[in-house]
Coordinates of C-alpha atoms and ligand atoms in Angstrom, one line a residue:
M1 CA 32.4 117.8 -45.4
S2 CA 29.7 115.6 -46.9
Q3 CA 28.7 112.4 -45.2
R4 CA 27.9 109.6 -47.5
I5 CA 27.6 106.6 -45.2
A6 CA 24.7 106.0 -42.8
I7 CA 23.7 103.0 -40.8
L8 CA 20.3 101.8 -42.1
P9 CA 17.3 101.9 -39.8
E10 CA 16.0 98.5 -38.8
T11 CA 12.8 98.7 -40.8
I12 CA 15.1 98.7 -43.9
T13 CA 17.5 96.0 -42.8
N14 CA 14.7 93.7 -42.0
K15 CA 13.3 94.2 -45.4
I16 CA 16.6 93.4 -46.9
A17 CA 16.9 90.3 -44.8
A18 CA 13.3 89.4 -45.9
G19 CA 14.6 89.4 -49.5
E20 CA 16.8 86.4 -48.6
V21 CA 14.5 84.5 -46.3
V22 CA 11.0 85.3 -47.7
E23 CA 10.7 84.5 -51.3
R24 CA 7.1 83.4 -51.5
P25 CA 4.3 82.3 -49.2
A26 CA 5.8 78.8 -48.9
S27 CA 9.0 80.2 -47.4
V28 CA 7.0 82.1 -44.8
I29 CA 5.3 78.8 -43.9
K30 CA 8.5 76.9 -43.8
E31 CA 10.0 79.4 -41.3
L32 CA 6.8 79.5 -39.2
L33 CA 6.5 75.7 -39.1
E34 CA 10.1 75.4 -38.0
N35 CA 9.4 77.8 -35.2
S36 CA 6.4 75.8 -34.1
L37 CA 8.4 72.5 -34.1
D38 CA 11.3 74.2 -32.2
A39 CA 8.6 75.3 -29.7
G40 CA 7.7 71.6 -29.1
A41 CA 4.3 71.7 -30.9
T42 CA 2.6 68.4 -31.5
D43 CA -0.4 69.8 -33.3
I44 CA 0.0 72.5 -36.0
S45 CA -2.6 73.8 -38.4
V46 CA -1.9 75.9 -41.4
E47 CA -4.5 78.0 -43.2
I48 CA -4.0 80.0 -46.3
A49 CA -6.1 82.2 -48.6
A50 CA -5.3 83.0 -52.3
G51 CA -2.2 80.9 -52.2
G52 CA -1.0 82.6 -49.1
R53 CA -0.9 86.1 -50.6
R54 CA -4.0 87.2 -48.8
L55 CA -3.6 85.2 -45.6
I56 CA -1.3 82.8 -43.9
R57 CA -2.2 81.6 -40.4
I58 CA -0.3 79.0 -38.4
T59 CA -1.7 77.8 -35.1
D60 CA 0.4 75.6 -32.8
N61 CA 0.2 74.1 -29.3
G62 CA 3.9 74.7 -28.5
H63 CA 5.3 76.3 -25.4
G64 CA 4.4 79.9 -26.5
M65 CA 6.1 83.1 -25.3
S66 CA 5.9 85.5 -22.5
R67 CA 5.0 89.1 -23.2
E68 CA 8.7 90.1 -23.0
D69 CA 9.8 87.3 -25.3
A70 CA 7.1 88.0 -27.7
L71 CA 8.2 91.6 -28.1
L72 CA 11.8 90.5 -28.3
S73 CA 11.1 87.8 -30.9
L74 CA 10.3 90.6 -33.4
E75 CA 13.7 92.2 -33.1
R76 CA 16.4 91.3 -35.5
H77 CA 18.9 88.6 -34.3
A78 CA 16.7 87.9 -31.4
T79 CA 16.6 84.1 -30.7
S80 CA 16.1 81.8 -27.8
K81 CA 18.0 79.0 -29.6
I82 CA 21.7 80.0 -29.4
R83 CA 23.6 82.1 -26.9
T84 CA 27.3 81.9 -27.7
D85 CA 29.6 81.6 -30.6
S86 CA 30.3 77.9 -29.8
D87 CA 26.6 77.1 -30.0
L88 CA 26.8 77.8 -33.7
D89 CA 28.9 74.6 -34.1
G90 CA 26.3 72.3 -32.6
I91 CA 22.9 73.5 -33.7
L92 CA 20.0 71.2 -32.6
T93 CA 17.1 73.4 -33.4
L94 CA 15.7 74.2 -36.9
G95 CA 16.1 77.9 -36.4
F96 CA 18.9 79.9 -34.9
R97 CA 19.4 83.0 -37.0
G98 CA 16.7 85.1 -35.3
E99 CA 15.7 86.6 -38.5
A100 CA 12.4 85.0 -39.7
L101 CA 9.8 86.8 -37.5
P102 CA 11.2 90.4 -38.0
S103 CA 11.7 89.7 -41.7
I104 CA 8.2 88.4 -42.3
A105 CA 6.7 91.2 -40.2
S106 CA 8.6 93.8 -42.2
V107 CA 6.9 92.8 -45.5
S108 CA 3.3 92.1 -44.3
R109 CA 0.5 92.9 -42.0
F110 CA 1.5 90.7 -39.1
R111 CA -0.1 89.5 -36.0
L112 CA 1.5 87.4 -33.3
A113 CA -0.7 86.0 -30.5
T114 CA 1.0 83.7 -28.0
R115 CA 0.5 82.3 -24.6
E116 CA 2.6 80.2 -22.2
A117 CA 0.8 77.4 -20.5
G118 CA 1.6 78.9 -17.1
N119 CA 0.0 82.3 -17.9
L120 CA -3.7 83.1 -17.7
E121 CA -3.7 85.2 -20.7
G122 CA -1.8 85.6 -23.9
T123 CA -0.1 88.6 -25.7
E124 CA -1.2 89.9 -29.0
I125 CA 1.2 92.1 -31.1
V126 CA 0.2 93.8 -34.3
V127 CA 2.9 94.8 -36.7
E128 CA 2.5 96.6 -40.0
G129 CA 5.3 96.7 -42.5
G130 CA 7.8 96.3 -39.6
R131 CA 6.2 98.9 -37.3
V132 CA 4.6 97.7 -34.1
R133 CA 1.1 99.1 -34.0
D134 CA -0.5 97.5 -31.0
V135 CA 0.4 95.3 -28.0
K136 CA -2.3 94.0 -25.8
A137 CA -3.4 91.1 -23.6
C138 CA -5.7 88.5 -25.2
G139 CA -7.5 85.3 -24.3
M140 CA -6.4 82.2 -26.2
A141 CA -5.3 78.6 -25.7
P142 CA -1.7 77.9 -24.8
G143 CA 0.6 78.1 -27.9
T144 CA 1.1 80.5 -30.7
V145 CA -1.0 81.9 -33.6
I146 CA 0.8 83.8 -36.3
T147 CA -1.2 85.6 -38.9
V148 CA 0.4 87.1 -42.0
E149 CA -1.9 89.1 -44.2
Q150 CA -1.1 90.9 -47.5
L151 CA 2.4 89.5 -47.9
F152 CA 4.7 91.9 -49.8
F153 CA 2.1 94.7 -49.7
N154 CA 4.9 97.2 -49.3
T155 CA 7.4 95.5 -51.6
P156 CA 5.8 95.7 -55.0
A157 CA 8.8 94.2 -56.8
R158 CA 8.4 91.0 -54.7
L159 CA 4.7 90.9 -55.3
K160 CA 5.3 90.8 -59.0
F161 CA 7.2 87.6 -58.7
L162 CA 4.4 85.7 -57.1
R163 CA 2.6 83.2 -59.3
S164 CA -1.0 82.2 -59.6
A165 CA -2.8 81.2 -56.4
E166 CA -2.7 77.5 -57.5
T167 CA 1.0 77.6 -58.1
E168 CA 1.7 79.2 -54.7
T169 CA -0.7 76.8 -53.0
G170 CA 1.3 73.9 -54.6
H171 CA 4.5 75.2 -53.1
V172 CA 2.9 75.6 -49.7
G173 CA 1.5 72.1 -50.0
D174 CA 5.0 70.7 -50.7
T175 CA 6.5 72.6 -47.8
V176 CA 3.9 71.2 -45.4
A177 CA 4.3 67.7 -46.8
R178 CA 8.1 67.9 -46.2
V179 CA 7.5 68.7 -42.6
A180 CA 4.8 66.1 -42.4
V181 CA 7.2 63.4 -43.6
S182 CA 9.9 64.5 -41.2
R183 CA 7.7 64.5 -38.1
P184 CA 5.2 61.7 -38.1
D185 CA 4.8 62.4 -34.3
V186 CA 3.2 65.8 -35.1
A187 CA -0.4 66.2 -36.3
L188 CA -0.7 68.6 -39.2
S189 CA -3.3 70.1 -41.3
L190 CA -3.4 72.5 -44.3
V191 CA -6.5 74.3 -45.4
S192 CA -6.5 76.5 -48.5
D193 CA -9.4 78.8 -49.3
G194 CA -11.5 76.7 -46.9
R195 CA -10.6 73.4 -48.6
E196 CA -8.7 70.8 -46.6
L197 CA -5.6 69.8 -48.6
L198 CA -3.9 67.7 -46.0
R199 CA -4.7 66.4 -42.6
V200 CA -2.5 63.9 -40.8
Q201 CA -2.8 62.5 -37.3
R202 CA 0.1 61.6 -35.2
S203 CA 1.4 58.2 -36.5
E204 CA 4.6 56.5 -37.7
L205 CA 6.7 57.1 -40.7
R206 CA 5.4 54.4 -43.1
R207 CA 1.8 55.7 -42.7
R208 CA 3.0 59.3 -43.1
M209 CA 4.8 58.4 -46.4
A210 CA 1.6 56.8 -47.7
Q211 CA -0.1 60.1 -47.0
A212 CA 2.6 62.1 -48.7
V213 CA 3.5 59.9 -51.7
G214 CA 0.4 57.8 -52.1
R215 CA -0.6 54.4 -50.8
E216 CA 0.4 52.6 -54.0
A217 CA 3.9 53.9 -53.8
A218 CA 4.2 53.4 -50.1
G219 CA 3.3 49.8 -50.5
G220 CA 6.6 49.2 -52.4
L221 CA 8.9 50.7 -49.8
H222 CA 11.8 49.0 -48.0
E223 CA 13.2 50.0 -44.6
V224 CA 16.7 51.3 -44.4
A225 CA 18.7 51.3 -41.2
G226 CA 22.4 51.9 -41.5
S227 CA 25.2 53.3 -39.5
E228 CA 28.8 54.0 -40.4
G229 CA 31.4 56.3 -39.0
G230 CA 29.0 58.0 -36.6
I231 CA 26.5 58.7 -39.3
T232 CA 23.1 57.0 -39.2
V233 CA 20.8 56.6 -42.2
N234 CA 17.2 55.6 -41.6
G235 CA 14.0 55.6 -43.5
F236 CA 12.2 54.0 -46.4
I237 CA 13.2 53.6 -50.0
S238 CA 11.5 52.2 -53.1
G239 CA 12.6 49.4 -55.3
P240 CA 12.5 49.6 -59.1
S241 CA 8.8 49.2 -59.4
V242 CA 8.1 52.5 -57.8
V243 CA 9.9 55.3 -59.6
R244 CA 9.2 58.9 -60.6
S245 CA 10.3 61.1 -63.4
A246 CA 11.6 63.7 -61.1
T247 CA 13.2 64.0 -57.7
S248 CA 10.0 65.3 -56.3
A249 CA 9.3 62.3 -54.1
M250 CA 12.8 62.2 -52.7
F251 CA 12.5 63.5 -49.1
T252 CA 15.9 63.8 -47.6
Y253 CA 16.7 65.2 -44.2
I254 CA 19.8 66.0 -42.4
N255 CA 19.4 66.1 -38.6
G256 CA 15.7 66.6 -39.2
R257 CA 16.1 69.4 -41.7
F258 CA 14.8 69.0 -45.2
V259 CA 17.6 69.5 -47.6
R260 CA 18.3 69.2 -51.3
D261 CA 21.9 68.4 -51.2
K262 CA 24.1 67.3 -54.0
V263 CA 26.3 65.0 -52.0
V264 CA 23.2 63.2 -50.6
Q265 CA 21.5 63.0 -54.0
H266 CA 24.6 61.7 -55.7
A267 CA 25.1 59.0 -53.0
I268 CA 21.4 57.9 -53.5
M269 CA 21.6 57.7 -57.2
Q270 CA 24.9 55.8 -57.0
A271 CA 23.2 53.2 -54.9
Y272 CA 20.4 52.9 -57.5
R273 CA 22.7 52.5 -60.4
G274 CA 21.6 49.5 -62.4
V275 CA 18.4 49.2 -60.4
I276 CA 16.4 51.9 -62.1
D277 CA 16.7 53.5 -65.5
R278 CA 18.4 56.7 -66.1
G279 CA 16.1 59.7 -65.8
R280 CA 14.0 57.8 -63.2
Y281 CA 14.2 58.6 -59.5
P282 CA 13.2 56.6 -56.4
V283 CA 10.5 57.5 -53.9
L284 CA 12.1 57.7 -50.5
A285 CA 12.3 59.4 -47.1
L286 CA 15.8 59.3 -45.7
F287 CA 16.9 60.7 -42.4
I288 CA 20.6 61.2 -42.1
E289 CA 21.8 62.0 -38.6
L290 CA 25.3 63.1 -37.8
P291 CA 26.9 64.9 -34.9
P292 CA 26.0 68.5 -35.2
G293 CA 29.6 69.6 -35.4
E294 CA 30.0 67.5 -38.5
V295 CA 27.6 69.6 -40.6
D296 CA 27.3 73.4 -41.1
V297 CA 23.8 74.5 -41.7
N298 CA 24.7 78.1 -41.6
V299 CA 25.5 78.2 -45.4
H300 CA 22.4 79.7 -46.7
P301 CA 19.6 81.8 -45.1
T302 CA 16.9 79.3 -46.1
K303 CA 19.1 76.4 -44.8
H304 CA 18.2 74.2 -47.8
E305 CA 21.9 73.6 -48.3
V306 CA 24.4 72.3 -45.9
R307 CA 28.2 71.7 -45.8
F308 CA 29.6 68.5 -44.5
R309 CA 33.0 68.3 -42.7
R310 CA 33.6 64.9 -44.1
Q311 CA 31.7 64.7 -47.4
A312 CA 33.2 61.5 -48.6
T313 CA 32.3 59.7 -45.4
V314 CA 28.7 61.0 -45.5
H315 CA 28.4 60.0 -49.1
D316 CA 29.7 56.4 -48.4
A317 CA 27.5 56.0 -45.4
I318 CA 24.4 56.8 -47.5
Q319 CA 25.4 54.8 -50.5
T320 CA 26.3 51.7 -48.4
A321 CA 23.1 51.9 -46.3
L322 CA 20.9 51.9 -49.5
E323 CA 22.9 49.3 -51.3
E324 CA 22.6 46.9 -48.4
V325 CA 18.8 47.1 -48.8
L326 CA 18.8 47.1 -52.6
R327 CA 21.2 44.2 -52.8
R328 CA 19.1 42.0 -50.5
S329 CA 16.1 42.5 -52.6
P330 CA 14.9 40.0 -55.2
W331 CA 14.9 42.1 -58.3
L332 CA 18.7 42.4 -58.2
T333 CA 19.1 38.9 -59.4
H334 CA 18.3 40.5 -62.7
R335 CA 20.9 43.2 -62.2
P336 CA 23.2 43.6 -65.2
E337 CA 26.9 42.5 -65.0
P338 CA 28.7 44.6 -62.4
E339 CA 30.8 47.3 -63.8
P340 CA 34.6 46.9 -63.6
A341 CA 35.8 47.7 -60.1
A342 CA 37.4 50.9 -61.1
T343 CA 34.1 52.6 -61.9
A344 CA 31.9 50.6 -59.6
M345 CA 33.7 51.8 -56.5
P346 CA 32.2 54.7 -54.9
P347 CA 34.5 57.7 -55.4
T348 CA 36.5 58.4 -52.3
G349 CA 39.2 60.7 -51.0
Q350 CA 40.9 63.2 -53.2
A351 CA 39.1 62.3 -56.5
Y352 CA 35.8 62.6 -54.8
R353 CA 36.6 65.9 -53.2
E354 CA 37.5 67.3 -56.6
R355 CA 34.2 66.2 -58.0
I356 CA 32.3 67.8 -55.2
A357 CA 34.3 71.0 -55.7
A358 CA 33.5 70.9 -59.4
A359 CA 29.9 70.3 -58.6
A360 CA 29.8 73.2 -56.2
Q361 CA 31.2 75.4 -58.9
A362 CA 28.7 74.2 -61.4
S363 CA 25.9 75.1 -59.1
L364 CA 27.4 78.4 -58.3
A365 CA 27.2 79.3 -61.9
L366 CA 23.5 78.6 -62.0
P367 CA 22.0 80.2 -58.9
G368 CA 18.5 78.9 -58.1
R369 CA 18.7 76.2 -60.8
P370 CA 18.4 72.5 -60.1
A371 CA 21.8 71.0 -59.8
R372 CA 23.3 70.0 -63.1
T373 CA 26.5 68.5 -62.0
S374 CA 29.1 66.8 -64.1
Y375 CA 30.2 63.8 -62.1
P376 CA 32.3 61.7 -64.4
T377 CA 30.8 58.4 -63.1
S378 CA 27.8 56.7 -64.6
Y379 CA 25.3 59.0 -63.1
A380 CA 24.4 62.6 -64.0
F381 CA 21.5 64.5 -62.5
A382 CA 20.2 65.9 -65.7
D383 CA 18.2 63.3 -67.5
N384 CA 17.7 63.3 -71.2
K385 CA 15.6 66.3 -71.1
G386 CA 18.4 68.3 -72.6
A387 CA 18.4 66.2 -75.6
V388 CA 14.6 66.3 -75.9
Q389 CA 14.6 70.0 -75.7
A390 CA 17.4 70.3 -78.1
A391 CA 15.5 68.2 -80.5
A392 CA 12.3 70.0 -79.8
A393 CA 14.0 73.3 -80.4
L394 CA 14.5 72.5 -84.0
P395 CA 11.7 73.4 -86.3
P396 CA 10.1 70.0 -86.9
A397 CA 10.4 70.3 -90.7
A398 CA 14.0 71.3 -90.6
S399 CA 16.2 68.8 -92.4
V400 CA 18.7 68.3 -89.6
S401 CA 20.4 65.4 -91.2
V402 CA 17.8 64.3 -93.6
R403 CA 19.0 61.5 -95.6
E404 CA 20.3 63.5 -98.6
P405 CA 19.8 61.4 -101.8
A406 CA 23.1 63.0 -103.0
E407 CA 26.0 60.9 -104.0
P408 CA 25.9 57.5 -102.3
F409 CA 22.2 57.0 -102.9
Q410 CA 21.3 55.9 -106.4
P411 CA 17.5 55.6 -106.5
D412 CA 16.1 52.7 -108.2
P413 CA 14.8 54.3 -111.4
V414 CA 11.6 52.1 -111.5
T415 CA 10.4 52.6 -108.0
A416 CA 11.7 56.0 -107.0
E417 CA 9.0 58.0 -108.7
S418 CA 6.1 56.0 -107.4
M419 CA 7.3 55.3 -103.9
G420 CA 9.1 57.1 -101.2
Y421 CA 12.7 56.3 -100.3
F422 CA 11.9 54.0 -97.4
S423 CA 9.2 52.1 -99.2
S424 CA 11.5 51.6 -102.1
L425 CA 14.0 49.7 -99.9
A426 CA 14.4 46.0 -100.4
I427 CA 13.9 44.5 -97.0
I428 CA 16.5 42.0 -96.0
G429 CA 15.1 41.2 -92.6
Q430 CA 15.1 42.1 -88.9
F431 CA 18.2 42.0 -86.8
H432 CA 18.1 41.4 -83.0
G433 CA 14.4 42.3 -82.8
E434 CA 15.4 46.0 -82.8
Y435 CA 16.8 46.8 -86.3
I436 CA 15.5 46.5 -89.8
L437 CA 18.0 45.7 -92.4
C438 CA 17.4 46.9 -96.0
Q439 CA 19.2 47.2 -99.3
S440 CA 19.2 50.2 -101.5
G441 CA 21.2 49.7 -104.5
A442 CA 24.8 49.3 -103.3
E443 CA 24.0 50.3 -99.8
L444 CA 23.1 48.5 -96.6
V445 CA 20.5 50.6 -94.7
I446 CA 20.0 49.9 -91.0
I447 CA 16.9 51.3 -89.4
D448 CA 16.4 51.6 -85.7
Q449 CA 12.8 50.5 -85.5
H450 CA 12.2 52.1 -82.1
A451 CA 13.6 55.5 -83.2
A452 CA 11.7 55.3 -86.5
S453 CA 8.3 54.4 -84.9
E454 CA 8.9 57.2 -82.4
R455 CA 9.5 59.7 -85.1
V456 CA 6.4 58.5 -87.0
A457 CA 4.3 58.7 -83.9
Y458 CA 5.7 62.2 -83.1
Q459 CA 4.8 63.5 -86.6
R460 CA 1.3 62.0 -86.4
L461 CA 0.8 63.6 -83.0
R462 CA 1.9 67.0 -84.4
R463 CA -0.5 66.8 -87.2
Q464 CA -3.3 65.9 -84.9
F465 CA -2.4 68.7 -82.6
L466 CA -2.3 71.3 -85.4
A467 CA -5.6 70.0 -86.6
G468 CA -7.3 70.7 -83.3
G469 CA -6.1 68.2 -80.8
V470 CA -4.4 64.9 -80.1
E471 CA -6.7 61.9 -80.3
S472 CA -7.6 60.7 -76.9
Q473 CA -8.9 57.5 -75.5
R474 CA -11.0 57.1 -72.4
L475 CA -9.8 54.7 -69.8
L476 CA -12.2 52.0 -68.8
F477 CA -11.1 52.4 -65.2
P478 CA -9.8 55.9 -64.5
E479 CA -6.5 55.9 -62.7
T480 CA -5.6 57.7 -59.5
L481 CA -2.2 59.3 -59.3
E482 CA -0.5 60.9 -56.3
F483 CA 1.6 63.9 -57.0
T484 CA 3.3 66.5 -55.0
F485 CA 1.2 69.6 -54.3
S486 CA 3.2 71.7 -56.8
E487 CA 2.8 69.1 -59.5
A488 CA -0.9 68.8 -58.8
A489 CA -1.1 72.6 -59.2
L490 CA 0.5 72.3 -62.6
V491 CA -2.2 69.8 -63.7
V492 CA -4.8 72.4 -62.7
R493 CA -3.0 75.2 -64.3
F494 CA -2.5 73.4 -67.6
R495 CA -5.7 71.3 -67.6
D496 CA -7.1 72.7 -70.8
D497 CA -3.7 72.6 -72.6
L498 CA -3.3 69.0 -71.5
A499 CA -6.7 68.2 -72.9
R500 CA -5.4 69.4 -76.3
I501 CA -2.7 66.8 -76.2
G502 CA -5.1 64.0 -75.2
F503 CA -5.0 64.0 -71.4
E504 CA -8.1 64.3 -69.3
L505 CA -6.8 64.9 -65.8
E506 CA -9.0 66.1 -62.9
P507 CA -7.8 67.2 -59.5
F508 CA -9.3 65.0 -56.8
G509 CA -8.5 66.7 -53.5
G510 CA -5.1 67.1 -51.9
A511 CA -2.4 66.2 -54.4
T512 CA -4.4 63.5 -56.0
V513 CA -5.2 63.6 -59.7
I514 CA -7.6 61.3 -61.7
A515 CA -6.6 60.4 -65.2
S516 CA -9.7 59.5 -67.2
A517 CA -8.3 59.7 -70.8
L518 CA -4.9 59.5 -72.4
P519 CA -3.5 60.1 -75.9
R520 CA -4.7 57.2 -78.0
V521 CA -1.3 56.3 -79.3
A522 CA 0.0 55.7 -75.8
A523 CA -3.1 54.5 -74.0
G524 CA -2.2 50.9 -74.4
N525 CA 1.2 51.2 -72.7
D526 CA 2.1 52.4 -69.3
G527 CA -0.1 55.5 -69.5
I528 CA 0.5 56.4 -65.9
R529 CA 4.2 56.6 -66.3
L530 CA 3.5 58.9 -69.3
V531 CA 1.3 61.2 -67.2
R532 CA 4.1 61.4 -64.6
D533 CA 6.7 62.2 -67.4
I534 CA 4.5 64.9 -68.9
V535 CA 4.0 66.6 -65.5
A536 CA 7.7 66.4 -64.8
E537 CA 8.3 68.0 -68.2
L538 CA 5.9 70.8 -67.3
A539 CA 7.6 71.2 -63.9
A540 CA 11.0 71.5 -65.5
L541 CA 9.6 74.4 -67.7
G542 CA 9.6 76.8 -64.8
T543 CA 6.8 79.0 -64.0
S544 CA 7.0 81.6 -66.7
A545 CA 7.1 79.4 -69.8
A546 CA 4.1 79.1 -72.0
F547 CA 2.6 75.7 -72.7
N548 CA 2.9 76.1 -76.5
D549 CA 6.7 76.7 -76.2
S550 CA 7.1 73.2 -74.9
I551 CA 4.7 71.5 -77.2
D552 CA 7.3 69.7 -79.2
G553 CA 9.0 68.4 -76.1
L554 CA 5.6 67.1 -74.8
L555 CA 4.6 65.5 -78.0
S556 CA 7.9 63.7 -78.3
R557 CA 7.4 62.4 -74.7
I558 CA 4.0 61.0 -75.8
A559 CA 5.6 59.5 -78.9
C560 CA 8.3 58.0 -76.8
H561 CA 5.7 56.2 -74.7
S562 CA 3.7 55.0 -77.7
V563 CA 6.3 52.6 -79.1
V564 CA 7.5 49.3 -77.9
R565 CA 11.0 49.3 -76.5
G566 CA 13.7 46.7 -76.8
F567 CA 13.4 43.4 -78.5
H568 CA 10.3 43.3 -80.6
P569 CA 9.9 41.0 -83.6
L570 CA 8.1 42.4 -86.6
D571 CA 6.6 40.5 -89.5
S572 CA 7.1 41.7 -93.0
R573 CA 3.7 43.4 -93.1
Q574 CA 4.6 45.4 -90.1
I575 CA 8.0 46.3 -91.5
N576 CA 6.3 47.5 -94.7
E577 CA 3.8 49.5 -92.8
L578 CA 6.6 51.2 -90.8
L579 CA 8.6 52.0 -94.0
Q580 CA 5.5 53.4 -95.6
A581 CA 4.6 55.5 -92.6
M582 CA 8.2 56.8 -92.6
D583 CA 7.7 58.1 -96.1
E584 CA 4.4 59.7 -95.2
T585 CA 6.1 61.4 -92.4
D586 CA 7.7 64.7 -92.5
F587 CA 10.8 62.8 -91.8
A588 CA 14.1 64.1 -90.5
A589 CA 16.5 61.2 -90.1
S590 CA 16.6 61.5 -86.3
C591 CA 14.1 60.5 -83.7
P592 CA 12.6 63.3 -81.6
H593 CA 15.3 62.6 -79.0
G594 CA 17.9 63.5 -81.5
R595 CA 19.1 60.0 -82.0
P596 CA 19.7 58.9 -85.6
V597 CA 16.9 56.7 -87.1
S598 CA 18.8 55.1 -89.9
H599 CA 22.4 54.4 -90.8
T600 CA 23.8 53.5 -94.2
I601 CA 26.8 51.4 -94.9
T602 CA 28.1 51.7 -98.5
L603 CA 29.4 48.8 -100.5
G604 CA 32.7 50.7 -100.5
E605 CA 32.8 50.7 -96.7
L606 CA 32.1 47.0 -96.5
E607 CA 34.8 46.2 -99.0
K608 CA 37.2 48.2 -96.9
I609 CA 36.2 46.1 -93.9
F610 CA 36.9 42.9 -95.8
K611 CA 40.0 44.3 -97.3
R612 CA 38.8 43.9 -100.8
T613 CA 40.1 47.2 -101.9
Ligands
LIG1 P1 14.9 81.7 -34.8 O1 13.9 80.7 -35.1 O2 16.1 81.7 -35.8 O3 15.4 81.8 -33.4 P2 12.8 83.6 -35.4 O4 12.8 85.0 -35.9 O5 12.2 82.6 -36.3 O6 14.3 83.2 -35.1 O7 12.1 83.5 -34.0 C1 12.6 84.2 -32.9 C2 12.2 83.6 -31.6 O8 10.9 83.7 -31.4 C3 12.6 82.2 -31.5 O9 13.9 82.0 -31.1 C4 11.6 81.7 -30.5 O10 12.1 81.8 -29.2 C5 10.4 82.6 -30.6 N1 9.3 81.9 -31.4 C6 9.1 82.1 -32.7 N2 8.0 81.4 -33.1 C7 7.6 80.7 -32.0 C8 6.5 79.8 -31.7 N3 5.7 79.4 -32.6 N4 6.3 79.4 -30.4 C9 7.2 79.8 -29.4 N5 8.2 80.6 -29.6 C10 8.4 81.1 -30.9
LIG2 MG1 12.8 80.6 -36.8

């Protein structure tokens, strides 16, 4: 009789577990930092080389381990943090699965050195690919030092998925920053290839935030302190003057654990409805505390997701706490008319539960993708990127809906040969500072001046780009921008490409970037916002995409920033210039965002409206 089934040896099960917990150097660092915090450390230093691929070292001043515990800690499911089944329902530590150390040790050359304060000497254990090679006494300060070298040396498939050292360093930086924001009472440092990326002393939250999101952003933060139904919400949030193009400066924690949770994000964005534009995100650090039994953190091995027992209550508590602050603040006197009660009310009860279920489904369908939920209220996580990319995906010269001079359009026989269509229009005037009204034979032509200018700018940028590079303008005073570490890594990675589209961006230590030149067309407007948008656009590309694949999307972003929005009176010379430029443009009748540029109403249609027919 043949035997097909065997219980796997632990070296293999650990490697399998590592597949879930250890995705990249940043995930190793997240696990090790959590262990240091659980051990009561107040000073932690992180050192990496080659993005963490060659070396990760974490040194803490926590309570350390005895020799016996140190050996046990490397066994699977060995933990000091829970003992019984019921402990799982009230987890107060960051770790509890007892998987991280054996998993990491199974896919690296691993060294654990640890000493309890009461012991005269420490213990050093060397593990290679999951096999203990050496155990010996060592001299060291109380605490723990974990060294991980040659991560994934024995799992070539994983190794292939690692990105450039800059990209991995960026992820490590973000991970350390999330911990730094969550624990202002802990001193932290991060050194990468001998360069100090972050060093923070013990302090309080506002100072920490300034270090994580930049002083200029931290200046515009407002304190939140709310409590409802046993749920407390504390932290700092930004008003409308400090926004970002991505969710990267939203630090949200549940019981001290950094999470990217759909319920939390939705509640936040609901509170900001009408305060900030769509596609903009606040800067904030929000600490949501609830009784441990109310939240299940054992949903995913990396614990970035949680499950709430009472989702609607948590949602309402967050939204209410934020709205209280946002409503008190002066800018809200400009808030647009409140929406009708039916839609303005936060969703509650059954309806809300259904939405959450739908959202959960949506995210299940897209593992590892940013949430793209479909809440039917005014907020959707996806910004207009979809539209931009859809528009960008079209070959620029393709006549999507080019104004066909077929039946309704009867070109004026005199002008049509010498002039283009738009220049040949008889200008009636401007409507509402946003639209140009023209006549073309028996048609009323309405042009969205914003969409038209954007399209013109986009085509000019394309021409410049193809001819060697987008025209750039030096800034009199270079601007300093704070990014997240992974965003700053993108700037480094794409520096030369960004120069081709008019940006001169230089890394300036940590996650700071200096902008010294911008595309000329957009330099007069809010260029800093443009830089943020461009970097967010690059971040959304994912790591594998090539810069050139996204060029249309990027150029349309620049175009979008180059034009004046909203009410903007034009004189007849400016209108003529725009119409002429439209003719010179390889012009598809939609703006790069896919919105129509012009709309024609025929005499017949007008006659119908006035019941003349
Ligand atoms: P978990 O954190 O889920 O318990 P780990 O595999 O991450 O599992 O760690 C196993 C155990 O090793 C922990 O429960 C803890 O007792 C001990 N440990 C790990 N890192 C440290 C550290 N830096 N200082 C003290 N003890 C540690
Ligand atoms: Mg742990």
